[in-house]
Amino acid sequence: MSEKKERKVSRKIVIPGEVLTAERKKLGANVFLREGKIISSRLGLLQEAADKISVIPLEGKYLPKENDFIVGIITSEKYYGYTVDINSIYESTIYKRDLQKPLKIGTFISAKVSRVNELHEAELSNVKVLYGGEILKVSPVKIPRIIGKNNSMINLIRKYTKSFIIVGRNGLIWMNGGNIALAIEAIRIVESEAHLTNLTDRITKFLEKETKVKK
Amino acid sequence: MRVDGRKNDELRKIKFEVGVLSRADGSCYVEWGQNKIIAAVYGPRELLPKHLANPYRATVRYTYRMATFSVPDRKSPKPGRREIEISKVSAEALEKAIFLEKYPNTAIDVSVQIFDSNASTRVAALSAAACALADAGIAMRDLVSAVSVGRANGEYVLDLRKEEEDAPDAVDLAMAILPNTEEVVLFQMDGIITKEECSRLLKLGLKGCKMVYELQKKALKEKYMREV
């Protein structure tokens, strides 16, 4: 019983076209106005404040935003720079003039999105090479939950697995050292239960149990 | 009384299930009476060849295909006139529901496969495709709910079966709406009817679409209850 209660859906699930409210409120993300009513445009969780209403999406692709911190993989070299897979609709570009050293194909990088055009194509800056490690692909809309409030969730996973983990806003997570298998397992749980409550407690319990067994 | 004992304004047993394919961005399986259909959505993704891309909006590519074993006689796997037509009109119906301008230069690929059929597959496929689009996290104005209505043996009936489609006086009308605004996005008809009959069928169809909408809504929300 208590287990069941713990896993409640944290907020109301809404679908595209569903009327959220007829009151006047500020429009947040993923909502639109029709005949004075505020309507959801995506499948997601309703986030309602006194003066603002928005929908947290549950599914969807990554669309780059300026100043996003992302993780990418170099896919090819051009004479002016490199193309990077950033898990979005298009590949992104790094210009050679912004780099001190040449890069190799297949290298993992972390970067900041410096500019996005109207076609959602991104330019990257602050490129740092991530040596070794491996990359985990997760749904980009679940990233805020994987990071947690004030990095609480990701710090928890870091603490128990002793891995270096870098989370990109685009849904790519770079991991190196420590107990990577456990980290992946924990992140997968967060991803699949992102819409449920008391997630941090459950992940703590899970990690405690797993690390105890190993010892 | 109808062939299968339904009332005139009663749907067949319909079951939507969302998120059945892990490779697709969004997917939906529907059992609509005897019809069994899977819809899968990929994208928004890069549209190739690039000259077909529209820099102002996304392009919806809808592929309706019937399996060779979905009909009593073997259906040729080659896409025929009927399938190409259904693909076109269904894509146009979905385009009305999607915020295309949010995804410039991209393709949204919807492909539906009919595994078993007994009339009204196009409306079942379209309803499933709308659920799959929502499951893919694509921004939409509304879902698309579709249903078939028609006349069979002098009765005005909702959701026709094959036997009713083949009645001597049969009129078969496939329609789809955006359920919250009641905007009609698909309206196709076989047979001859009067104006009065048409508006009567339209009314019946709107009622049917709303019933389908409730089922779609339930299926989409259930996905997140199920995973618990």
mmCIF file of C-alpha atoms in Angstrom, chain A residues 135-209:
data_model
loop_
_atom_site.group_PDB
_atom_site.id
_atom_site.type_symbol
_atom_site.label_atom_id
_atom_site.label_comp_id
_atom_site.label_asym_id
_atom_site.label_seq_id
_atom_site.Cartn_x
_atom_site.Cartn_y
_atom_site.Cartn_z
ATOM 1 C CA ILE A 135 27.965 7.932 -23.782
ATOM 2 C CA LEU A 136 24.421 7.105 -22.722
ATOM 3 C CA LYS A 137 21.486 8.343 -24.736
ATOM 4 C CA VAL A 138 18.329 9.284 -22.833
ATOM 5 C CA SER A 139 15.174 11.162 -23.700
ATOM 6 C CA PRO A 140 16.068 14.888 -23.668
ATOM 7 C CA VAL A 141 12.850 15.882 -21.903
ATOM 8 C CA LYS A 142 13.844 13.778 -18.887
ATOM 9 C CA ILE A 143 17.154 15.608 -18.363
ATOM 10 C CA PRO A 144 15.848 18.118 -15.757
ATOM 11 C CA ARG A 145 14.686 15.171 -13.672
ATOM 12 C CA ILE A 146 18.019 13.352 -14.048
ATOM 13 C CA ILE A 147 19.852 16.460 -12.855
ATOM 14 C CA GLY A 148 17.318 17.116 -10.089
ATOM 15 C CA LYS A 149 16.786 20.220 -7.995
ATOM 16 C CA ASN A 150 20.176 21.891 -7.420
ATOM 17 C CA ASN A 151 21.858 18.861 -9.011
ATOM 18 C CA SER A 152 20.534 16.656 -6.200
ATOM 19 C CA MET A 153 19.763 13.578 -8.302
ATOM 20 C CA ILE A 154 22.935 13.540 -10.350
ATOM 21 C CA ASN A 155 25.086 14.217 -7.264
ATOM 22 C CA LEU A 156 23.389 11.265 -5.586
ATOM 23 C CA ILE A 157 24.296 8.987 -8.485
ATOM 24 C CA ARG A 158 27.829 10.383 -8.577
ATOM 25 C CA LYS A 159 28.252 9.765 -4.848
ATOM 26 C CA TYR A 160 27.208 6.107 -4.913
ATOM 27 C CA THR A 161 28.803 5.065 -8.198
ATOM 28 C CA LYS A 162 31.956 7.231 -7.942
ATOM 29 C CA SER A 163 31.746 7.884 -11.684
ATOM 30 C CA PHE A 164 32.506 11.133 -13.476
ATOM 31 C CA ILE A 165 29.216 12.055 -15.067
ATOM 32 C CA ILE A 166 28.575 14.967 -17.400
ATOM 33 C CA VAL A 167 24.941 15.520 -18.386
ATOM 34 C CA GLY A 168 24.203 17.345 -21.619
ATOM 35 C CA ARG A 169 20.878 19.137 -22.030
ATOM 36 C CA ASN A 170 20.472 17.315 -25.335
ATOM 37 C CA GLY A 171 20.013 13.879 -23.795
ATOM 38 C CA LEU A 172 23.575 12.614 -24.105
ATOM 39 C CA ILE A 173 25.301 11.690 -20.840
ATOM 40 C CA TRP A 174 29.045 11.124 -20.691
ATOM 41 C CA MET A 175 30.332 8.773 -17.998
ATOM 42 C CA ASN A 176 33.822 7.684 -17.016
ATOM 43 C CA GLY A 177 35.260 5.561 -14.200
ATOM 44 C CA GLY A 178 33.528 4.131 -11.145
ATOM 45 C CA ASN A 179 30.552 1.784 -11.375
ATOM 46 C CA ILE A 180 29.193 2.799 -14.776
ATOM 47 C CA ALA A 181 26.792 -0.145 -15.034
ATOM 48 C CA LEU A 182 25.060 0.915 -11.836
ATOM 49 C CA ALA A 183 24.967 4.550 -12.935
ATOM 50 C CA ILE A 184 23.305 3.548 -16.206
ATOM 51 C CA GLU A 185 20.763 1.440 -14.348
ATOM 52 C CA ALA A 186 19.940 4.299 -11.972
ATOM 53 C CA ILE A 187 19.596 6.804 -14.813
ATOM 54 C CA ARG A 188 17.298 4.423 -16.695
ATOM 55 C CA ILE A 189 15.044 4.188 -13.644
ATOM 56 C CA VAL A 190 14.923 7.975 -13.368
ATOM 57 C CA GLU A 191 14.102 8.185 -17.065
ATOM 58 C CA SER A 192 11.237 5.696 -16.923
ATOM 59 C CA GLU A 193 9.749 7.079 -13.701
ATOM 60 C CA ALA A 194 10.370 10.764 -14.311
ATOM 61 C CA HIS A 195 6.663 11.597 -14.009
ATOM 62 C CA LEU A 196 6.275 9.974 -10.595
ATOM 63 C CA THR A 197 6.760 11.377 -7.116
ATOM 64 C CA ASN A 198 9.333 10.491 -4.444
ATOM 65 C CA LEU A 199 11.896 9.573 -7.053
ATOM 66 C CA THR A 200 14.946 10.717 -5.082
ATOM 67 C CA ASP A 201 14.007 8.494 -2.126
ATOM 68 C CA ARG A 202 13.549 5.472 -4.348
ATOM 69 C CA ILE A 203 16.838 6.052 -6.180
ATOM 70 C CA THR A 204 18.650 6.452 -2.835
ATOM 71 C CA LYS A 205 17.209 3.147 -1.625
ATOM 72 C CA PHE A 206 18.082 1.458 -4.910
ATOM 73 C CA LEU A 207 21.677 2.709 -4.921
ATOM 74 C CA GLU A 208 22.173 1.836 -1.243
ATOM 75 C CA LYS A 209 20.938 -1.679 -1.819
#
